[in-house]
PDB file of N, CA and C in Angstrom:
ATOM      1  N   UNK A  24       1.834 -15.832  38.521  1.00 51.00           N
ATOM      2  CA  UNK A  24       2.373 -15.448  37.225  1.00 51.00           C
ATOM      3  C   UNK A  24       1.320 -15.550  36.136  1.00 51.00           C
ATOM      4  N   UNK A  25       0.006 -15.780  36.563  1.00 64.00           N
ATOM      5  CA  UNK A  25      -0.683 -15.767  35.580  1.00 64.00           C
ATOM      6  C   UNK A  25      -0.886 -14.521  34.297  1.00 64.00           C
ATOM      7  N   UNK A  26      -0.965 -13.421  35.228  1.00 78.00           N
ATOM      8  CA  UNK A  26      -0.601 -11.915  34.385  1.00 78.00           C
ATOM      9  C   UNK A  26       0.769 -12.268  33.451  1.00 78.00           C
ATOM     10  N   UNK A  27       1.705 -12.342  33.295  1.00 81.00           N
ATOM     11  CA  UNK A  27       2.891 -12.686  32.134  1.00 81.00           C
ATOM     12  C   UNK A  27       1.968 -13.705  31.593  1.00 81.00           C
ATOM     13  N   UNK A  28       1.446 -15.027  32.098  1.00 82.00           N
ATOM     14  CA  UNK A  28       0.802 -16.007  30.767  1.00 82.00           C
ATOM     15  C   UNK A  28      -0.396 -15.146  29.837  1.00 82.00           C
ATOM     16  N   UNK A  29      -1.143 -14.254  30.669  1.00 84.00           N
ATOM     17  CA  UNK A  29      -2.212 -13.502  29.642  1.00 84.00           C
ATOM     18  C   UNK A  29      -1.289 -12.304  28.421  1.00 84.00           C
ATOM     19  N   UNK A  30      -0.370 -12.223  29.134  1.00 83.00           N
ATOM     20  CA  UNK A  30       0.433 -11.006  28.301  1.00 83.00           C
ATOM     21  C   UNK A  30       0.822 -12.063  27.257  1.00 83.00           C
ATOM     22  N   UNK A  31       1.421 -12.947  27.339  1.00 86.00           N
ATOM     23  CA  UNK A  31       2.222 -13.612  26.342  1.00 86.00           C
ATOM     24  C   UNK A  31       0.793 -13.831  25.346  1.00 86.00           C
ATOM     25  N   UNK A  32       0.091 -14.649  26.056  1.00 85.00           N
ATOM     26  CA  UNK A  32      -1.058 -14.853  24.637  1.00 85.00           C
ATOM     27  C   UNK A  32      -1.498 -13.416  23.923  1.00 85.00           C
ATOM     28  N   UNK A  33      -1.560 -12.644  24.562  1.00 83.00           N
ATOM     29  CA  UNK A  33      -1.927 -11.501  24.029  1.00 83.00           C
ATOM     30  C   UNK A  33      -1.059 -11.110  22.986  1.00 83.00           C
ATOM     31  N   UNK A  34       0.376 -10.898  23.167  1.00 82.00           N
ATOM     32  CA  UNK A  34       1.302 -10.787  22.400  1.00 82.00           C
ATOM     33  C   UNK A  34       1.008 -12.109  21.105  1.00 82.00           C
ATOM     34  N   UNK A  35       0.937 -12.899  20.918  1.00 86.00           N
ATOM     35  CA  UNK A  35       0.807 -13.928  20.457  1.00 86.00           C
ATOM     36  C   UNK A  35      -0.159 -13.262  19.319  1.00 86.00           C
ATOM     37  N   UNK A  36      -1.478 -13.446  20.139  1.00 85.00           N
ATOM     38  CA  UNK A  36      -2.500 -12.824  19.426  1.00 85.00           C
ATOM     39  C   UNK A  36      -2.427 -11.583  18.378  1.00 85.00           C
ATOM     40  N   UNK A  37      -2.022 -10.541  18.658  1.00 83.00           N
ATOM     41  CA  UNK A  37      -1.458  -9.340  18.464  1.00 83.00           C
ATOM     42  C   UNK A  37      -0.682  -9.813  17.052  1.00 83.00           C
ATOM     43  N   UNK A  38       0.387 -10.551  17.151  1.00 86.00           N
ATOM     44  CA  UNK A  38       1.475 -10.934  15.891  1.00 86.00           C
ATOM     45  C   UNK A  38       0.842 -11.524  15.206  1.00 86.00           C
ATOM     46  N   UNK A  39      -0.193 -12.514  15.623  1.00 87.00           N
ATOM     47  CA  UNK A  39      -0.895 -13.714  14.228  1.00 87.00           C
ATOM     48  C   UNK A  39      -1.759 -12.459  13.712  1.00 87.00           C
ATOM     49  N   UNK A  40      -2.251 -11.614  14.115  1.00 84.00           N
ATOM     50  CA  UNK A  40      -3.153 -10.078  13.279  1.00 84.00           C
ATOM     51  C   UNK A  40      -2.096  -9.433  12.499  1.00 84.00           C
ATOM     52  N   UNK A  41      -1.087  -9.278  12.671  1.00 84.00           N
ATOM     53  CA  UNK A  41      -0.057  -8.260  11.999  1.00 84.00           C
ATOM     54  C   UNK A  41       0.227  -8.908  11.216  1.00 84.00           C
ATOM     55  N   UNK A  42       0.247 -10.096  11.379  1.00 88.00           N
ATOM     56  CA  UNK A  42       1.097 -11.341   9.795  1.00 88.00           C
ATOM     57  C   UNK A  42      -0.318 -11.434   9.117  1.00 88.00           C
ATOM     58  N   UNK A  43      -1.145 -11.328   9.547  1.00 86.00           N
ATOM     59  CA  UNK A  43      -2.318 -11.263   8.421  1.00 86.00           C
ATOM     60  C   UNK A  43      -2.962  -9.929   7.725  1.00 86.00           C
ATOM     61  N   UNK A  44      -2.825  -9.149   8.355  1.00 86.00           N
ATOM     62  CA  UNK A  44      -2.392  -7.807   8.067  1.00 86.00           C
ATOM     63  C   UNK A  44      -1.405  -7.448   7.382  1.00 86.00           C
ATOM     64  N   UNK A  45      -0.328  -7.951   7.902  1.00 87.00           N
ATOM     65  CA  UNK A  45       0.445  -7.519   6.289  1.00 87.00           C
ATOM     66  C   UNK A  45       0.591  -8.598   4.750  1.00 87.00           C
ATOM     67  N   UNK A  46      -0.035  -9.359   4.752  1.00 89.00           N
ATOM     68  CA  UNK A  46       0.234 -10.327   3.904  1.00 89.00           C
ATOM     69  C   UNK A  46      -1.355  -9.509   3.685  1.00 89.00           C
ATOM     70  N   UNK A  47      -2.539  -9.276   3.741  1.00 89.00           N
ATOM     71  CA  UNK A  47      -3.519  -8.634   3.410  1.00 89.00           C
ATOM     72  C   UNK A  47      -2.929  -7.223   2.526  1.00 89.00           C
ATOM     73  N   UNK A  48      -2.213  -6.339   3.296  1.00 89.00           N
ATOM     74  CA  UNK A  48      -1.584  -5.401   2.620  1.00 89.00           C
ATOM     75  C   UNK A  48      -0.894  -5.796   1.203  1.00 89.00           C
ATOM     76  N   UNK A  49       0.298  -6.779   1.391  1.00 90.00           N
ATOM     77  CA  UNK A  49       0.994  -6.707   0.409  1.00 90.00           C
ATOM     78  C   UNK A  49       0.344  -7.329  -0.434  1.00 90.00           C
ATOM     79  N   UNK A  50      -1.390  -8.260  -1.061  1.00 92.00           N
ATOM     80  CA  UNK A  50      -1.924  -8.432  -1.327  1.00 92.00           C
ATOM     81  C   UNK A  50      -2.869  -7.744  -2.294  1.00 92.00           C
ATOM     82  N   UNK A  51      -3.271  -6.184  -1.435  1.00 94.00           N
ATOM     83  CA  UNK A  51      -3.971  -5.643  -2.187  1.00 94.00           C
ATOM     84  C   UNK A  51      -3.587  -4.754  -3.479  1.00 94.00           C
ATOM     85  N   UNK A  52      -4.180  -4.086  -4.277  1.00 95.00           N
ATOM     86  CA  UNK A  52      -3.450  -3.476  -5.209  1.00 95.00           C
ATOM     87  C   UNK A  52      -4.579  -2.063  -5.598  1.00 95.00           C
ATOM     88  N   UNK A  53      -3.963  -1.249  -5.936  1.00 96.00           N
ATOM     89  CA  UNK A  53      -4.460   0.332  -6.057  1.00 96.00           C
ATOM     90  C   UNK A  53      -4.036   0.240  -7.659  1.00 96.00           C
ATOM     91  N   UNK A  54      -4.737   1.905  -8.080  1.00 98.00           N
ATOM     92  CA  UNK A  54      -4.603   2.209  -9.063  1.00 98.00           C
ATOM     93  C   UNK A  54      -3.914   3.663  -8.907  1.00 98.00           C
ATOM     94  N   UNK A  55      -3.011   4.136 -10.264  1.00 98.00           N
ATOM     95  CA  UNK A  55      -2.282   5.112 -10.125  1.00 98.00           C
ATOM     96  C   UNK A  55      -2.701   5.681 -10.983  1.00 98.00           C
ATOM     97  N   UNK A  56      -3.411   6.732 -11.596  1.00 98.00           N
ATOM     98  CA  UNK A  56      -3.341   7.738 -12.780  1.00 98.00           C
ATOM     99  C   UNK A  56      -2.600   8.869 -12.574  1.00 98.00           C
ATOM    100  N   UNK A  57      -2.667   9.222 -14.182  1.00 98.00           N
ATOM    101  CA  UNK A  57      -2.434  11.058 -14.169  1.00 98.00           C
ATOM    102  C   UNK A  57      -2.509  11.075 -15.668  1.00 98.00           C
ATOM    103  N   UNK A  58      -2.195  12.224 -16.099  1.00 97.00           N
ATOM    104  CA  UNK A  58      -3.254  12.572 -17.607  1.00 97.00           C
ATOM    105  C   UNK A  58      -4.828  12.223 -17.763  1.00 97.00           C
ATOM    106  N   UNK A  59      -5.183  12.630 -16.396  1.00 96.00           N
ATOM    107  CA  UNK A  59      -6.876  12.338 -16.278  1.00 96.00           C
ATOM    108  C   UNK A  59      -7.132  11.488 -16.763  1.00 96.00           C
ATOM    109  N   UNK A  60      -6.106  10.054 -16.347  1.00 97.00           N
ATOM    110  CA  UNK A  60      -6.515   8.738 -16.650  1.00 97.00           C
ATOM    111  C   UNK A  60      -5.860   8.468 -17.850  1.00 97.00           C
ATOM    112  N   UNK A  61      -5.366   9.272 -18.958  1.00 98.00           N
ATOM    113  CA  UNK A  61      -4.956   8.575 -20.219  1.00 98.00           C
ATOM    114  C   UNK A  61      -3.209   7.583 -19.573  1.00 98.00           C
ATOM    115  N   UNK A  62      -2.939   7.296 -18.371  1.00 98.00           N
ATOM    116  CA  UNK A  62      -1.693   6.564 -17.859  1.00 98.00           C
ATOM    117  C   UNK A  62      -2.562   6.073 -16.506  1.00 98.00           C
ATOM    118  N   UNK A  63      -2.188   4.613 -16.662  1.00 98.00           N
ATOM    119  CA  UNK A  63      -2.934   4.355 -15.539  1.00 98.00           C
ATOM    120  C   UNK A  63      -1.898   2.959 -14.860  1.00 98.00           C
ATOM    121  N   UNK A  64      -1.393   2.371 -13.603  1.00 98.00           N
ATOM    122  CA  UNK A  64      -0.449   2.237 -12.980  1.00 98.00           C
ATOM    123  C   UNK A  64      -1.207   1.259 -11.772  1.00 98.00           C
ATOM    124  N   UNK A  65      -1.125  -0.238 -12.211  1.00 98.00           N
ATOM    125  CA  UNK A  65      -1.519  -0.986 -10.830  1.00 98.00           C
ATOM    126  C   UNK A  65      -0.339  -1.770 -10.203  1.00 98.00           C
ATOM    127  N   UNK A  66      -0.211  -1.023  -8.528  1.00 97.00           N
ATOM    128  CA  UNK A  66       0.643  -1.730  -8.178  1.00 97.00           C
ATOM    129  C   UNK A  66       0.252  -2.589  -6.705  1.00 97.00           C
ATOM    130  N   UNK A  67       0.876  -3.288  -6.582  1.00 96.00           N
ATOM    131  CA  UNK A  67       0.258  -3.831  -5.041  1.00 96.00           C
ATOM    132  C   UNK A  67       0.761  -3.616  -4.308  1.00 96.00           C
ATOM    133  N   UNK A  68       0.619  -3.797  -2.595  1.00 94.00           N
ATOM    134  CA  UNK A  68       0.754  -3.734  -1.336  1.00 94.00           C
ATOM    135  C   UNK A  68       2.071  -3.300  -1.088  1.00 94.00           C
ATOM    136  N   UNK A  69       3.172  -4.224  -2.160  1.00 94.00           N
ATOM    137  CA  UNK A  69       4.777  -4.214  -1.739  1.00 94.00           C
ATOM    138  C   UNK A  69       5.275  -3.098  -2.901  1.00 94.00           C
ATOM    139  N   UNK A  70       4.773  -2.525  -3.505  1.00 95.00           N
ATOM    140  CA  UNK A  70       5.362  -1.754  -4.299  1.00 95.00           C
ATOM    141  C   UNK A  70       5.795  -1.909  -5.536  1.00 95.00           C
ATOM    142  N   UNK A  71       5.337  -3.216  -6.085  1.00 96.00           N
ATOM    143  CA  UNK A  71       5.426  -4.017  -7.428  1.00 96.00           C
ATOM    144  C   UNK A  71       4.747  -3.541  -8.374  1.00 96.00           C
ATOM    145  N   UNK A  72       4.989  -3.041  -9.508  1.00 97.00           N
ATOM    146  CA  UNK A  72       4.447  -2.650 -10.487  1.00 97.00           C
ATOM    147  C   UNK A  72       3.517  -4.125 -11.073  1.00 97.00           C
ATOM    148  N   UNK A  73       2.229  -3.946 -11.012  1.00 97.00           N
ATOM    149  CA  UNK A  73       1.327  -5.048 -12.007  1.00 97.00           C
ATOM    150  C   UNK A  73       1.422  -5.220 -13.502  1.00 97.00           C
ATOM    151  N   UNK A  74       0.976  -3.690 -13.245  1.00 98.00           N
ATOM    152  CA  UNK A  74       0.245  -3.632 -15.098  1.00 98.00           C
ATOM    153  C   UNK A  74       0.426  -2.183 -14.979  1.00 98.00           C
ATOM    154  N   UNK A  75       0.637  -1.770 -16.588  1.00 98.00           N
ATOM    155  CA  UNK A  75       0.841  -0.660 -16.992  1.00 98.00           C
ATOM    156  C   UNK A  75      -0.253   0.016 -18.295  1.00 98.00           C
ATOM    157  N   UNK A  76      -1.367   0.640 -17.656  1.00 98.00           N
ATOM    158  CA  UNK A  76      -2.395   0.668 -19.063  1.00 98.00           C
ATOM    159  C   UNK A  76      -2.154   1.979 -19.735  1.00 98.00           C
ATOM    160  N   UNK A  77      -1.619   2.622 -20.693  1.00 98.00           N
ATOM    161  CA  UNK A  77      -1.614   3.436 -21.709  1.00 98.00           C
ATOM    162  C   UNK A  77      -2.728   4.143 -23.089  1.00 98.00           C
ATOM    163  N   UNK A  78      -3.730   5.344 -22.491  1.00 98.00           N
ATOM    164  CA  UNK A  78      -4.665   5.016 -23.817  1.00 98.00           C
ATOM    165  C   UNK A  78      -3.967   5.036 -25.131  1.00 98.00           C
ATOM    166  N   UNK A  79      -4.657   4.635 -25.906  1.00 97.00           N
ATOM    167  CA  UNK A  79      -4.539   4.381 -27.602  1.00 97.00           C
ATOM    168  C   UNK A  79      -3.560   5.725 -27.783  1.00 97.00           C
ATOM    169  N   UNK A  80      -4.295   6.887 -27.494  1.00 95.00           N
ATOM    170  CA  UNK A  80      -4.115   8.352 -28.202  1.00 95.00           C
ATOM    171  C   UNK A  80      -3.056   8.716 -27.508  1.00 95.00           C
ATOM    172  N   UNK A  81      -2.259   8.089 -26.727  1.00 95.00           N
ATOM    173  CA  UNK A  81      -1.111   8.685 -25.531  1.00 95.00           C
ATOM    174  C   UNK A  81       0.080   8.552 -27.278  1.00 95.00           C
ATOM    175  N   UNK A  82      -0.220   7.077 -28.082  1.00 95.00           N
ATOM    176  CA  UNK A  82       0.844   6.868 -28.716  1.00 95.00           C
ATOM    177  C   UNK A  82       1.678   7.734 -29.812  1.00 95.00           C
ATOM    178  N   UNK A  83       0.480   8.838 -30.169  1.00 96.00           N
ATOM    179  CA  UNK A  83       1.135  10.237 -30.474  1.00 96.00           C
ATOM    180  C   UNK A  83       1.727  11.486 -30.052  1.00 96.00           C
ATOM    181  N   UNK A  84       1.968  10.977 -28.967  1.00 96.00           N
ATOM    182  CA  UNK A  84       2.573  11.890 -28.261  1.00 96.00           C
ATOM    183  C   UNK A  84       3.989  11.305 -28.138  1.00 96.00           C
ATOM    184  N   UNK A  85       4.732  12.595 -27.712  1.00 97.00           N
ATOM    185  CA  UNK A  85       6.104  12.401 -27.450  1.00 97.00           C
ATOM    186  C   UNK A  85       6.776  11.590 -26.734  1.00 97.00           C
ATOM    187  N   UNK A  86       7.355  10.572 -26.721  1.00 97.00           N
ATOM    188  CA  UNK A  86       8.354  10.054 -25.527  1.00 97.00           C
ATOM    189  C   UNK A  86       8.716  10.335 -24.540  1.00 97.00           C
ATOM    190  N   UNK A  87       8.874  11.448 -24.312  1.00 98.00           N
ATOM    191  CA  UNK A  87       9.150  12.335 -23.025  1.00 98.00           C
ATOM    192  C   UNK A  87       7.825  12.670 -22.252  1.00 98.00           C
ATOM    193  N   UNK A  88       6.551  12.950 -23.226  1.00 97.00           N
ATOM    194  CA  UNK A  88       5.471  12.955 -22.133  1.00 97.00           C
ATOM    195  C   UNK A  88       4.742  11.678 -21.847  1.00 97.00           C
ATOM    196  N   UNK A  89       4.915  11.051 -22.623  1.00 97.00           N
ATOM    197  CA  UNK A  89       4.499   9.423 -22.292  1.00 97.00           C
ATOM    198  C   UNK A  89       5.470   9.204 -20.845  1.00 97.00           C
ATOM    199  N   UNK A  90       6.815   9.267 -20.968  1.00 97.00           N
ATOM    200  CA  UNK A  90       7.332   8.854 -19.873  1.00 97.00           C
ATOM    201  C   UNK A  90       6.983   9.662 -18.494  1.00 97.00           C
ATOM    202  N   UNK A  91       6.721  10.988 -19.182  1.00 98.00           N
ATOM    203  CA  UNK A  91       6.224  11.729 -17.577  1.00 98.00           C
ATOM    204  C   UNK A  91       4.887  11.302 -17.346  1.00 98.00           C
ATOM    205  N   UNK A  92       3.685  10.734 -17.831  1.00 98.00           N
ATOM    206  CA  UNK A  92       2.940  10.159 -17.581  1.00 98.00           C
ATOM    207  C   UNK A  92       3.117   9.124 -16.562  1.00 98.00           C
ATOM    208  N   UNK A  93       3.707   8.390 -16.952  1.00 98.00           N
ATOM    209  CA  UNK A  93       3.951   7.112 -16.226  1.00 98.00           C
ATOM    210  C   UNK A  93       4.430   7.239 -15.313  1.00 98.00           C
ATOM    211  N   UNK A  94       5.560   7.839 -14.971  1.00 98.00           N
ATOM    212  CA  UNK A  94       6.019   8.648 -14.020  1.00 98.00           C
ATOM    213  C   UNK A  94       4.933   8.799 -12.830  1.00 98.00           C
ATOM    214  N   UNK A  95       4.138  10.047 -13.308  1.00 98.00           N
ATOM    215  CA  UNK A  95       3.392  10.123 -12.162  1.00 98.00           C
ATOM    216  C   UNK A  95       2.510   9.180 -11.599  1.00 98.00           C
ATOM    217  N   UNK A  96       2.022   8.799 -12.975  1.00 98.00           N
ATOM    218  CA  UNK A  96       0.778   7.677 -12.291  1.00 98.00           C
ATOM    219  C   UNK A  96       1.848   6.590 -11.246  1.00 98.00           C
ATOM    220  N   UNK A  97       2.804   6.182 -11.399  1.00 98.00           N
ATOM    221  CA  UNK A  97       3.222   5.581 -10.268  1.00 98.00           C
ATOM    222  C   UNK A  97       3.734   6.072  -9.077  1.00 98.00           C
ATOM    223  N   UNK A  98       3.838   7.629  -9.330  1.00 98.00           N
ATOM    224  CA  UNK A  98       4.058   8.265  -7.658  1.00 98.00           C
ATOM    225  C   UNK A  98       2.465   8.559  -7.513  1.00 98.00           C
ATOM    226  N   UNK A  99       1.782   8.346  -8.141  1.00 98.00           N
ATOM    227  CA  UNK A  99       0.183   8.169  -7.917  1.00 98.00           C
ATOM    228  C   UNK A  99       0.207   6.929  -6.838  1.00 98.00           C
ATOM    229  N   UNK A 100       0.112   6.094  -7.535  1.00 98.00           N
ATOM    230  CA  UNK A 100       0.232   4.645  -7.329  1.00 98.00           C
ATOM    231  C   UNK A 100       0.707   4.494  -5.668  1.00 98.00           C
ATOM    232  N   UNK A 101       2.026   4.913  -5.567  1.00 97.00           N
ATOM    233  CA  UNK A 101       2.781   4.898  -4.612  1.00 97.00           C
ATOM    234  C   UNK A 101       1.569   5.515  -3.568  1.00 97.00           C
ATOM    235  N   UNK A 102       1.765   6.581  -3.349  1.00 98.00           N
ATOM    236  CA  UNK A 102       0.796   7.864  -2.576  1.00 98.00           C
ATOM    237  C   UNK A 102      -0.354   6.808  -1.959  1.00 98.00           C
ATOM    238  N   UNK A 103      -0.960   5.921  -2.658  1.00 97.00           N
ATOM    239  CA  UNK A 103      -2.577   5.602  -2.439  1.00 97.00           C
ATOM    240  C   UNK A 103      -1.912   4.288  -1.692  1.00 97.00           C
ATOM    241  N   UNK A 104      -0.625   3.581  -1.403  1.00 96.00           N
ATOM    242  CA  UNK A 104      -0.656   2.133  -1.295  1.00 96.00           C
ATOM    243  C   UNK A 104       0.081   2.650   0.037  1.00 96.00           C
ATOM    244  N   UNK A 105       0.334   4.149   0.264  1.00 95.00           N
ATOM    245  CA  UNK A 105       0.727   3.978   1.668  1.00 95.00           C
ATOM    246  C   UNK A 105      -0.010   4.771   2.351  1.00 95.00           C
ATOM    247  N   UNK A 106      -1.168   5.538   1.812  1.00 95.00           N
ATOM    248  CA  UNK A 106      -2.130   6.223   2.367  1.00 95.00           C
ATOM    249  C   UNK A 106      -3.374   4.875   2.940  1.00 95.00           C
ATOM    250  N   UNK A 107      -3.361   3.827   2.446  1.00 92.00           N
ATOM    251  CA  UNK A 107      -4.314   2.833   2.224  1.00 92.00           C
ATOM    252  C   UNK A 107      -3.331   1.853   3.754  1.00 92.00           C
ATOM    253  N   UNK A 108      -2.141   1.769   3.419  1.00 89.00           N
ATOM    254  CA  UNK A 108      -1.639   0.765   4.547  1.00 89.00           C
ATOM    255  C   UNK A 108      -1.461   1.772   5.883  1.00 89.00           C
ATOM    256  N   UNK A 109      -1.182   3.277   5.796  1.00 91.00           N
ATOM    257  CA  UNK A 109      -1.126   3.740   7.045  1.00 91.00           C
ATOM    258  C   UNK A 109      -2.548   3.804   7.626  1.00 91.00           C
ATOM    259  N   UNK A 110      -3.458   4.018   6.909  1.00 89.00           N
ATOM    260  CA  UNK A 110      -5.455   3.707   7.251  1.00 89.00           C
ATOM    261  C   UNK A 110      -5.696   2.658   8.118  1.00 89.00           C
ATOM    262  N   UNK A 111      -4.855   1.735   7.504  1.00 84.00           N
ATOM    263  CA  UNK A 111      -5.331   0.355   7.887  1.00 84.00           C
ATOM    264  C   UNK A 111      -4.563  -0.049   9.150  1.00 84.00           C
ATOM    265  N   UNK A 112      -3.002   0.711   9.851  1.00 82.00           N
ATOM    266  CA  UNK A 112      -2.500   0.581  10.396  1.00 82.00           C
ATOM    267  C   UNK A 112      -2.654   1.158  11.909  1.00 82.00           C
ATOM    268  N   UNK A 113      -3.147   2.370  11.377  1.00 83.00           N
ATOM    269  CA  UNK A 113      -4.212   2.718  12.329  1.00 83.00           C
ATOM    270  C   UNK A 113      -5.105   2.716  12.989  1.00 83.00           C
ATOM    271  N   UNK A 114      -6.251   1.883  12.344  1.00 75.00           N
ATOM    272  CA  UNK A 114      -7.426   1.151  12.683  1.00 75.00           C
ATOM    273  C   UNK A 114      -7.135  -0.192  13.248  1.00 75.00           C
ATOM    274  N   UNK A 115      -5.517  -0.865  13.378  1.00 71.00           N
ATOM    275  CA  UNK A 115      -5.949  -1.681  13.752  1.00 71.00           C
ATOM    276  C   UNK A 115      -5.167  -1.676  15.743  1.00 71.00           C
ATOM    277  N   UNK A 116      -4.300  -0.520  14.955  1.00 66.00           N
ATOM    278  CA  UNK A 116      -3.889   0.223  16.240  1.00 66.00           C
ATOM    279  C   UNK A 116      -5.219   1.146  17.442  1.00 66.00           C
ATOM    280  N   UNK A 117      -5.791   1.212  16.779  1.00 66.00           N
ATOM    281  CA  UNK A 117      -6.901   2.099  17.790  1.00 66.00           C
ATOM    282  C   UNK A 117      -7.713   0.916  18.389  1.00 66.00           C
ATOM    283  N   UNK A 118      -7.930  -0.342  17.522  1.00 60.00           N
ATOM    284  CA  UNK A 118      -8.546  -1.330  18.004  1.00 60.00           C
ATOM    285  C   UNK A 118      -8.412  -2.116  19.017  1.00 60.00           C
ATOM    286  N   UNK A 119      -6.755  -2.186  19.020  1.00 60.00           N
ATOM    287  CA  UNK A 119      -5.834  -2.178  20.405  1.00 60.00           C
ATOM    288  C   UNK A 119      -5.672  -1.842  21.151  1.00 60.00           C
ATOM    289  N   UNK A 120      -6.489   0.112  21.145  1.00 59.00           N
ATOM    290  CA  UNK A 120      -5.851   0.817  22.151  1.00 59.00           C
ATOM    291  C   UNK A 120      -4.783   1.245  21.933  1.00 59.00           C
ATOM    292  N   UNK A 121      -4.074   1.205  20.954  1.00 56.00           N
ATOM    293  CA  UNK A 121      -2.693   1.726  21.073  1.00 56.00           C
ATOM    294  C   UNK A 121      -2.494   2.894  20.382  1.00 56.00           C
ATOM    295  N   UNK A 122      -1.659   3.940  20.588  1.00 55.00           N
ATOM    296  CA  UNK A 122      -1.461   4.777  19.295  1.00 55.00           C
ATOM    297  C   UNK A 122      -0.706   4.116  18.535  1.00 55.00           C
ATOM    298  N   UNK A 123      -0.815   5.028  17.113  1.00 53.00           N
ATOM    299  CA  UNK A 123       0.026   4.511  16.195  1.00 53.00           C
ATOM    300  C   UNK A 123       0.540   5.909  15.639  1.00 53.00           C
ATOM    301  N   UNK A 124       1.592   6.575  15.633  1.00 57.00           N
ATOM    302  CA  UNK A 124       2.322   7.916  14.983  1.00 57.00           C
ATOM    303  C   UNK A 124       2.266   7.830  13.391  1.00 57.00           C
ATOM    304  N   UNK A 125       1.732   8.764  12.481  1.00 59.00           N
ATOM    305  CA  UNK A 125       2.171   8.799  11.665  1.00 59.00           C
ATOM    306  C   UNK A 125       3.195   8.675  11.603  1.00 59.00           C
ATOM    307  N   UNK A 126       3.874   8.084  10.386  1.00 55.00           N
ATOM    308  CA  UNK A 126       5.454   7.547   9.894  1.00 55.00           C
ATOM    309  C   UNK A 126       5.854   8.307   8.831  1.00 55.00           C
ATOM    310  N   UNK A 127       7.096   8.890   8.633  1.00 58.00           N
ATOM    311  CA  UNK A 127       8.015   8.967   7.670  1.00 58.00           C
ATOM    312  C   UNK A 127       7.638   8.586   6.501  1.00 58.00           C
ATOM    313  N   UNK A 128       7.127   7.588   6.335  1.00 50.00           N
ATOM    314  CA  UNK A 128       7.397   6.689   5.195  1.00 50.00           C
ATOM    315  C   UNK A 128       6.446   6.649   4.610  1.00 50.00           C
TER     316      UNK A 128
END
């Protein structure tokens, strides 16, 4: 039965990488623009809004495009924190040997 004891550590092994891997993920944090930067949107790993930076000159503008600003920069935001975790999900899947399918999500 030694083959099941190497599988189990392996498995073992395998999960203590994924819990550090994702606590690495939900860790890191991206940036979101749009208005060529005059809205800018940091969120981290889990989808938490950080900080919200606004230039000076956005404040004459309308309410409605301020809010569509922001808007995007956080489906900005969004876009890069799962383009960045499916990268990383992958690489650590190929490292394994394993595939990994693009996801839905």
């Amino acid at each position: 039965m030694k083959g099941l004891g190497d599988l189990m550590k392996q498995a073992s092994e395998i999960q203590q990488q994924m819990q550090g891997m994702q606590e690495e993920m939900a860790a890191m944090e991206v940036t979101g623009e749009s208005g060529a930067g005059l809205a800018q949107v940091v969120m981290n790993g889990r989808h938490e809004v950080r900080r919200v930076n606004l230039d000076p000159a956005l404040m004459s503008e309308a309410k409605e495009v301020i809010e569509d600003l922001v808007a995007a920069a956080c489906n900005d935001a969004v876009r890069k924190v799962e383009s960045a975790q499916q990268e990383k999900m992958s690489g650590m899947a190929s490292g394994l040997g394993m595939p990994f399918p693009k996801m839905p999500f």
